[in-house]
PDB file of N, CA and C in Angstrom:
ATOM      1  N   MET A   1     -28.604   5.413  31.731  1.00  0.00           N
ATOM      2  CA  MET A   1     -29.800   5.772  31.016  1.00  0.00           C
ATOM      3  C   MET A   1     -30.626   6.705  31.895  1.00  0.00           C
ATOM      4  N   ASN A   2     -30.981   7.838  31.370  1.00  0.00           N
ATOM      5  CA  ASN A   2     -31.787   8.803  32.108  1.00  0.00           C
ATOM      6  C   ASN A   2     -33.267   8.480  31.958  1.00  0.00           C
ATOM      7  N   ILE A   3     -33.991   8.625  33.041  1.00  0.00           N
ATOM      8  CA  ILE A   3     -35.437   8.437  32.986  1.00  0.00           C
ATOM      9  C   ILE A   3     -36.058   9.786  32.657  1.00  0.00           C
ATOM     10  N   GLU A   4     -36.806   9.820  31.588  1.00  0.00           N
ATOM     11  CA  GLU A   4     -37.459  11.047  31.169  1.00  0.00           C
ATOM     12  C   GLU A   4     -38.967  10.871  31.260  1.00  0.00           C
ATOM     13  N   VAL A   5     -39.672  11.963  31.171  1.00  0.00           N
ATOM     14  CA  VAL A   5     -41.128  11.923  31.227  1.00  0.00           C
ATOM     15  C   VAL A   5     -41.679  11.090  30.078  1.00  0.00           C
ATOM     16  N   THR A   6     -41.063  11.179  28.918  1.00  0.00           N
ATOM     17  CA  THR A   6     -41.521  10.414  27.761  1.00  0.00           C
ATOM     18  C   THR A   6     -41.475   8.921  28.034  1.00  0.00           C
ATOM     19  N   ASP A   7     -40.424   8.458  28.704  1.00  0.00           N
ATOM     20  CA  ASP A   7     -40.299   7.036  29.020  1.00  0.00           C
ATOM     21  C   ASP A   7     -41.444   6.574  29.913  1.00  0.00           C
ATOM     22  N   VAL A   8     -41.779   7.380  30.893  1.00  0.00           N
ATOM     23  CA  VAL A   8     -42.860   7.041  31.819  1.00  0.00           C
ATOM     24  C   VAL A   8     -44.198   7.035  31.090  1.00  0.00           C
ATOM     25  N   VAL A   9     -44.390   7.980  30.195  1.00  0.00           N
ATOM     26  CA  VAL A   9     -45.636   8.044  29.430  1.00  0.00           C
ATOM     27  C   VAL A   9     -45.774   6.821  28.532  1.00  0.00           C
ATOM     28  N   ILE A  10     -44.689   6.393  27.906  1.00  0.00           N
ATOM     29  CA  ILE A  10     -44.732   5.210  27.042  1.00  0.00           C
ATOM     30  C   ILE A  10     -45.142   3.988  27.846  1.00  0.00           C
ATOM     31  N   VAL A  11     -44.588   3.817  29.032  1.00  0.00           N
ATOM     32  CA  VAL A  11     -44.947   2.674  29.883  1.00  0.00           C
ATOM     33  C   VAL A  11     -46.429   2.742  30.253  1.00  0.00           C
ATOM     34  N   ALA A  12     -46.912   3.926  30.601  1.00  0.00           N
ATOM     35  CA  ALA A  12     -48.327   4.073  30.965  1.00  0.00           C
ATOM     36  C   ALA A  12     -49.244   3.775  29.782  1.00  0.00           C
ATOM     37  N   VAL A  13     -48.855   4.191  28.600  1.00  0.00           N
ATOM     38  CA  VAL A  13     -49.656   3.914  27.402  1.00  0.00           C
ATOM     39  C   VAL A  13     -49.689   2.416  27.121  1.00  0.00           C
ATOM     40  N   ILE A  14     -48.558   1.748  27.286  1.00  0.00           N
ATOM     41  CA  ILE A  14     -48.511   0.298  27.080  1.00  0.00           C
ATOM     42  C   ILE A  14     -49.437  -0.404  28.068  1.00  0.00           C
ATOM     43  N   VAL A  15     -49.409   0.005  29.327  1.00  0.00           N
ATOM     44  CA  VAL A  15     -50.304  -0.588  30.329  1.00  0.00           C
ATOM     45  C   VAL A  15     -51.759  -0.391  29.906  1.00  0.00           C
ATOM     46  N   GLY A  16     -52.100   0.797  29.462  1.00  0.00           N
ATOM     47  CA  GLY A  16     -53.475   1.078  29.042  1.00  0.00           C
ATOM     48  C   GLY A  16     -53.915   0.251  27.850  1.00  0.00           C
ATOM     49  N   ILE A  17     -53.052   0.130  26.854  1.00  0.00           N
ATOM     50  CA  ILE A  17     -53.399  -0.650  25.663  1.00  0.00           C
ATOM     51  C   ILE A  17     -53.564  -2.122  26.005  1.00  0.00           C
ATOM     52  N   VAL A  18     -52.685  -2.649  26.837  1.00  0.00           N
ATOM     53  CA  VAL A  18     -52.784  -4.060  27.225  1.00  0.00           C
ATOM     54  C   VAL A  18     -54.059  -4.301  28.024  1.00  0.00           C
ATOM     55  N   GLU A  19     -54.413  -3.384  28.905  1.00  0.00           N
ATOM     56  CA  GLU A  19     -55.654  -3.540  29.670  1.00  0.00           C
ATOM     57  C   GLU A  19     -56.873  -3.482  28.760  1.00  0.00           C
ATOM     58  N   MET A  20     -56.843  -2.625  27.749  1.00  0.00           N
ATOM     59  CA  MET A  20     -57.937  -2.583  26.782  1.00  0.00           C
ATOM     60  C   MET A  20     -58.022  -3.895  26.011  1.00  0.00           C
ATOM     61  N   ALA A  21     -56.875  -4.431  25.622  1.00  0.00           N
ATOM     62  CA  ALA A  21     -56.855  -5.701  24.890  1.00  0.00           C
ATOM     63  C   ALA A  21     -57.394  -6.838  25.751  1.00  0.00           C
ATOM     64  N   LYS A  22     -57.053  -6.826  27.041  1.00  0.00           N
ATOM     65  CA  LYS A  22     -57.591  -7.852  27.940  1.00  0.00           C
ATOM     66  C   LYS A  22     -59.097  -7.694  28.098  1.00  0.00           C
ATOM     67  N   GLY A  23     -59.583  -6.486  28.096  1.00  0.00           N
ATOM     68  CA  GLY A  23     -61.017  -6.241  28.180  1.00  0.00           C
ATOM     69  C   GLY A  23     -61.759  -6.708  26.941  1.00  0.00           C
ATOM     70  N   ILE A  24     -61.084  -6.655  25.799  1.00  0.00           N
ATOM     71  CA  ILE A  24     -61.689  -7.099  24.543  1.00  0.00           C
ATOM     72  C   ILE A  24     -61.678  -8.619  24.434  1.00  0.00           C
ATOM     73  N   GLY A  25     -60.773  -9.269  25.151  1.00  0.00           N
ATOM     74  CA  GLY A  25     -60.757 -10.729  25.104  1.00  0.00           C
ATOM     75  C   GLY A  25     -59.382 -11.362  24.996  1.00  0.00           C
ATOM     76  N   LEU A  26     -58.323 -10.581  25.111  1.00  0.00           N
ATOM     77  CA  LEU A  26     -56.974 -11.146  25.085  1.00  0.00           C
ATOM     78  C   LEU A  26     -56.773 -12.017  26.319  1.00  0.00           C
ATOM     79  N   PRO A  27     -56.320 -13.265  26.132  1.00  0.00           N
ATOM     80  CA  PRO A  27     -56.046 -14.102  27.306  1.00  0.00           C
ATOM     81  C   PRO A  27     -54.980 -13.458  28.199  1.00  0.00           C
ATOM     82  N   VAL A  28     -55.170 -13.563  29.493  1.00  0.00           N
ATOM     83  CA  VAL A  28     -54.272 -12.919  30.458  1.00  0.00           C
ATOM     84  C   VAL A  28     -52.844 -13.422  30.299  1.00  0.00           C
ATOM     85  N   ARG A  29     -52.677 -14.678  29.933  1.00  0.00           N
ATOM     86  CA  ARG A  29     -51.323 -15.232  29.803  1.00  0.00           C
ATOM     87  C   ARG A  29     -50.558 -14.618  28.632  1.00  0.00           C
ATOM     88  N   LEU A  30     -51.257 -13.983  27.688  1.00  0.00           N
ATOM     89  CA  LEU A  30     -50.590 -13.343  26.556  1.00  0.00           C
ATOM     90  C   LEU A  30     -50.318 -11.855  26.779  1.00  0.00           C
ATOM     91  N   ALA A  31     -50.759 -11.316  27.892  1.00  0.00           N
ATOM     92  CA  ALA A  31     -50.570  -9.892  28.174  1.00  0.00           C
ATOM     93  C   ALA A  31     -49.091  -9.486  28.225  1.00  0.00           C
ATOM     94  N   PRO A  32     -48.210 -10.263  28.879  1.00  0.00           N
ATOM     95  CA  PRO A  32     -46.795  -9.868  28.866  1.00  0.00           C
ATOM     96  C   PRO A  32     -46.176  -9.880  27.467  1.00  0.00           C
ATOM     97  N   VAL A  33     -46.607 -10.817  26.638  1.00  0.00           N
ATOM     98  CA  VAL A  33     -46.091 -10.875  25.262  1.00  0.00           C
ATOM     99  C   VAL A  33     -46.512  -9.624  24.503  1.00  0.00           C
ATOM    100  N   LEU A  34     -47.780  -9.246  24.638  1.00  0.00           N
ATOM    101  CA  LEU A  34     -48.259  -8.032  23.983  1.00  0.00           C
ATOM    102  C   LEU A  34     -47.526  -6.804  24.518  1.00  0.00           C
ATOM    103  N   SER A  35     -47.250  -6.771  25.805  1.00  0.00           N
ATOM    104  CA  SER A  35     -46.526  -5.639  26.397  1.00  0.00           C
ATOM    105  C   SER A  35     -45.143  -5.477  25.784  1.00  0.00           C
ATOM    106  N   VAL A  36     -44.437  -6.590  25.631  1.00  0.00           N
ATOM    107  CA  VAL A  36     -43.088  -6.521  25.059  1.00  0.00           C
ATOM    108  C   VAL A  36     -43.153  -6.134  23.582  1.00  0.00           C
ATOM    109  N   ILE A  37     -44.116  -6.678  22.846  1.00  0.00           N
ATOM    110  CA  ILE A  37     -44.256  -6.323  21.425  1.00  0.00           C
ATOM    111  C   ILE A  37     -44.558  -4.834  21.273  1.00  0.00           C
ATOM    112  N   LEU A  38     -45.481  -4.328  22.080  1.00  0.00           N
ATOM    113  CA  LEU A  38     -45.788  -2.894  22.035  1.00  0.00           C
ATOM    114  C   LEU A  38     -44.590  -2.053  22.464  1.00  0.00           C
ATOM    115  N   GLY A  39     -43.841  -2.544  23.440  1.00  0.00           N
ATOM    116  CA  GLY A  39     -42.646  -1.834  23.880  1.00  0.00           C
ATOM    117  C   GLY A  39     -41.595  -1.749  22.791  1.00  0.00           C
ATOM    118  N   ILE A  40     -41.392  -2.857  22.085  1.00  0.00           N
ATOM    119  CA  ILE A  40     -40.415  -2.848  20.986  1.00  0.00           C
ATOM    120  C   ILE A  40     -40.878  -1.903  19.882  1.00  0.00           C
ATOM    121  N   ALA A  41     -42.174  -1.923  19.567  1.00  0.00           N
ATOM    122  CA  ALA A  41     -42.695  -1.000  18.554  1.00  0.00           C
ATOM    123  C   ALA A  41     -42.484   0.452  18.983  1.00  0.00           C
ATOM    124  N   ALA A  42     -42.736   0.744  20.250  1.00  0.00           N
ATOM    125  CA  ALA A  42     -42.518   2.103  20.756  1.00  0.00           C
ATOM    126  C   ALA A  42     -41.038   2.463  20.721  1.00  0.00           C
ATOM    127  N   GLY A  43     -40.181   1.502  21.025  1.00  0.00           N
ATOM    128  CA  GLY A  43     -38.744   1.748  20.988  1.00  0.00           C
ATOM    129  C   GLY A  43     -38.240   2.068  19.593  1.00  0.00           C
ATOM    130  N   VAL A  44     -38.778   1.368  18.601  1.00  0.00           N
ATOM    131  CA  VAL A  44     -38.370   1.621  17.213  1.00  0.00           C
ATOM    132  C   VAL A  44     -38.810   3.019  16.778  1.00  0.00           C
ATOM    133  N   VAL A  45     -39.976   3.452  17.244  1.00  0.00           N
ATOM    134  CA  VAL A  45     -40.444   4.801  16.914  1.00  0.00           C
ATOM    135  C   VAL A  45     -39.643   5.856  17.682  1.00  0.00           C
ATOM    136  N   TYR A  46     -39.339   5.566  18.948  1.00  0.00           N
ATOM    137  CA  TYR A  46     -38.658   6.530  19.819  1.00  0.00           C
ATOM    138  C   TYR A  46     -37.174   6.681  19.475  1.00  0.00           C
ATOM    139  N   PHE A  47     -36.501   5.565  19.122  1.00  0.00           N
ATOM    140  CA  PHE A  47     -35.090   5.576  18.727  1.00  0.00           C
ATOM    141  C   PHE A  47     -34.956   5.023  17.311  1.00  0.00           C
ATOM    142  N   PRO A  48     -35.342   5.782  16.291  1.00  0.00           N
ATOM    143  CA  PRO A  48     -35.362   5.224  14.935  1.00  0.00           C
ATOM    144  C   PRO A  48     -33.987   4.927  14.339  1.00  0.00           C
ATOM    145  N   GLY A  49     -32.942   5.543  14.820  1.00  0.00           N
ATOM    146  CA  GLY A  49     -31.635   5.378  14.205  1.00  0.00           C
ATOM    147  C   GLY A  49     -30.865   4.151  14.635  1.00  0.00           C
ATOM    148  N   ASP A  50     -30.953   3.774  15.883  1.00  0.00           N
ATOM    149  CA  ASP A  50     -30.152   2.687  16.434  1.00  0.00           C
ATOM    150  C   ASP A  50     -31.059   1.520  16.812  1.00  0.00           C
ATOM    151  N   ILE A  51     -30.996   0.439  16.038  1.00  0.00           N
ATOM    152  CA  ILE A  51     -31.909  -0.687  16.234  1.00  0.00           C
ATOM    153  C   ILE A  51     -31.651  -1.408  17.557  1.00  0.00           C
ATOM    154  N   LYS A  52     -30.390  -1.532  17.967  1.00  0.00           N
ATOM    155  CA  LYS A  52     -30.089  -2.210  19.234  1.00  0.00           C
ATOM    156  C   LYS A  52     -30.672  -1.441  20.421  1.00  0.00           C
ATOM    157  N   THR A  53     -30.493  -0.139  20.407  1.00  0.00           N
ATOM    158  CA  THR A  53     -31.027   0.693  21.479  1.00  0.00           C
ATOM    159  C   THR A  53     -32.548   0.662  21.484  1.00  0.00           C
ATOM    160  N   SER A  54     -33.151   0.712  20.314  1.00  0.00           N
ATOM    161  CA  SER A  54     -34.609   0.722  20.249  1.00  0.00           C
ATOM    162  C   SER A  54     -35.207  -0.589  20.739  1.00  0.00           C
ATOM    163  N   ILE A  55     -34.593  -1.714  20.394  1.00  0.00           N
ATOM    164  CA  ILE A  55     -35.093  -3.009  20.863  1.00  0.00           C
ATOM    165  C   ILE A  55     -34.906  -3.137  22.370  1.00  0.00           C
ATOM    166  N   MET A  56     -33.754  -2.726  22.882  1.00  0.00           N
ATOM    167  CA  MET A  56     -33.511  -2.801  24.324  1.00  0.00           C
ATOM    168  C   MET A  56     -34.488  -1.901  25.086  1.00  0.00           C
ATOM    169  N   PHE A  57     -34.684  -0.684  24.596  1.00  0.00           N
ATOM    170  CA  PHE A  57     -35.651   0.224  25.218  1.00  0.00           C
ATOM    171  C   PHE A  57     -37.044  -0.391  25.197  1.00  0.00           C
ATOM    172  N   GLY A  58     -37.399  -1.007  24.082  1.00  0.00           N
ATOM    173  CA  GLY A  58     -38.711  -1.627  23.960  1.00  0.00           C
ATOM    174  C   GLY A  58     -38.916  -2.779  24.916  1.00  0.00           C
ATOM    175  N   ILE A  59     -37.918  -3.627  25.045  1.00  0.00           N
ATOM    176  CA  ILE A  59     -38.019  -4.757  25.971  1.00  0.00           C
ATOM    177  C   ILE A  59     -38.141  -4.253  27.405  1.00  0.00           C
ATOM    178  N   ILE A  60     -37.330  -3.276  27.757  1.00  0.00           N
ATOM    179  CA  ILE A  60     -37.389  -2.717  29.113  1.00  0.00           C
ATOM    180  C   ILE A  60     -38.748  -2.064  29.363  1.00  0.00           C
ATOM    181  N   SER A  61     -39.251  -1.315  28.399  1.00  0.00           N
ATOM    182  CA  SER A  61     -40.555  -0.658  28.565  1.00  0.00           C
ATOM    183  C   SER A  61     -41.680  -1.676  28.701  1.00  0.00           C
ATOM    184  N   GLY A  62     -41.652  -2.710  27.876  1.00  0.00           N
ATOM    185  CA  GLY A  62     -42.685  -3.737  27.943  1.00  0.00           C
ATOM    186  C   GLY A  62     -42.673  -4.491  29.251  1.00  0.00           C
ATOM    187  N   LEU A  63     -41.496  -4.895  29.686  1.00  0.00           N
ATOM    188  CA  LEU A  63     -41.398  -5.625  30.952  1.00  0.00           C
ATOM    189  C   LEU A  63     -41.722  -4.726  32.145  1.00  0.00           C
ATOM    190  N   THR A  64     -41.350  -3.461  32.054  1.00  0.00           N
ATOM    191  CA  THR A  64     -41.685  -2.517  33.119  1.00  0.00           C
ATOM    192  C   THR A  64     -43.195  -2.335  33.222  1.00  0.00           C
ATOM    193  N   SER A  65     -43.859  -2.260  32.085  1.00  0.00           N
ATOM    194  CA  SER A  65     -45.313  -2.085  32.125  1.00  0.00           C
ATOM    195  C   SER A  65     -45.998  -3.297  32.747  1.00  0.00           C
ATOM    196  N   CYS A  66     -45.498  -4.499  32.490  1.00  0.00           N
ATOM    197  CA  CYS A  66     -46.062  -5.706  33.128  1.00  0.00           C
ATOM    198  C   CYS A  66     -45.853  -5.655  34.633  1.00  0.00           C
ATOM    199  N   GLY A  67     -44.652  -5.340  35.047  1.00  0.00           N
ATOM    200  CA  GLY A  67     -44.338  -5.295  36.473  1.00  0.00           C
ATOM    201  C   GLY A  67     -45.051  -4.173  37.190  1.00  0.00           C
ATOM    202  N   LEU A  68     -45.203  -3.040  36.524  1.00  0.00           N
ATOM    203  CA  LEU A  68     -45.893  -1.901  37.126  1.00  0.00           C
ATOM    204  C   LEU A  68     -47.343  -2.253  37.417  1.00  0.00           C
ATOM    205  N   TYR A  69     -47.996  -2.897  36.476  1.00  0.00           N
ATOM    206  CA  TYR A  69     -49.395  -3.266  36.689  1.00  0.00           C
ATOM    207  C   TYR A  69     -49.517  -4.323  37.784  1.00  0.00           C
ATOM    208  N   SER A  70     -48.647  -5.321  37.755  1.00  0.00           N
ATOM    209  CA  SER A  70     -48.705  -6.390  38.764  1.00  0.00           C
ATOM    210  C   SER A  70     -48.455  -5.848  40.166  1.00  0.00           C
ATOM    211  N   ALA A  71     -47.477  -4.967  40.288  1.00  0.00           N
ATOM    212  CA  ALA A  71     -47.170  -4.391  41.599  1.00  0.00           C
ATOM    213  C   ALA A  71     -48.322  -3.525  42.099  1.00  0.00           C
ATOM    214  N   GLY A  72     -48.893  -2.739  41.218  1.00  0.00           N
ATOM    215  CA  GLY A  72     -50.024  -1.905  41.611  1.00  0.00           C
ATOM    216  C   GLY A  72     -51.237  -2.727  41.995  1.00  0.00           C
ATOM    217  N   LYS A  73     -51.477  -3.784  41.260  1.00  0.00           N
ATOM    218  CA  LYS A  73     -52.608  -4.660  41.556  1.00  0.00           C
ATOM    219  C   LYS A  73     -52.414  -5.344  42.907  1.00  0.00           C
ATOM    220  N   SER A  74     -51.188  -5.788  43.190  1.00  0.00           N
ATOM    221  CA  SER A  74     -50.901  -6.441  44.469  1.00  0.00           C
ATOM    222  C   SER A  74     -51.026  -5.467  45.638  1.00  0.00           C
ATOM    223  N   ALA A  75     -50.621  -4.229  45.423  1.00  0.00           N
ATOM    224  CA  ALA A  75     -50.685  -3.237  46.495  1.00  0.00           C
ATOM    225  C   ALA A  75     -52.124  -2.871  46.838  1.00  0.00           C
ATOM    226  N   VAL A  76     -52.980  -2.850  45.837  1.00  0.00           N
ATOM    227  CA  VAL A  76     -54.374  -2.467  46.053  1.00  0.00           C
ATOM    228  C   VAL A  76     -55.200  -3.635  46.570  1.00  0.00           C
ATOM    229  N   LYS A  77     -54.866  -4.837  46.142  1.00  0.00           N
ATOM    230  CA  LYS A  77     -55.638  -6.023  46.511  1.00  0.00           C
ATOM    231  C   LYS A  77     -55.448  -6.343  47.991  1.00  0.00           C
ATOM    232  N   LYS A  78     -56.547  -6.512  48.697  1.00  0.00           N
ATOM    233  CA  LYS A  78     -56.494  -6.840  50.120  1.00  0.00           C
ATOM    234  C   LYS A  78     -57.165  -8.186  50.314  1.00  0.00           C
ATOM    235  N   ASP A  79     -56.400  -9.175  50.753  1.00  0.00           N
ATOM    236  CA  ASP A  79     -56.956 -10.513  50.989  1.00  0.00           C
ATOM    237  C   ASP A  79     -57.305 -10.709  52.434  1.00  0.00           C
TER     238      ASP A  79
END
């Protein structure tokens, strides 16, 4: 699977939407679930013809967005 700019943008958009939802009042424990749901929705839009590929892309994008935010938060946080 090739990493394209579009894939990176989708992950960044998912991170942004989840952070906005958390700011509005989404419980933090539901953030990964929302990330995967948004990822699957993005996958269905991005790969409309093949449902297996779109779901797999969505799951990977959603989980990547969760991990990307957690890793960035850990790197910036100084205890």
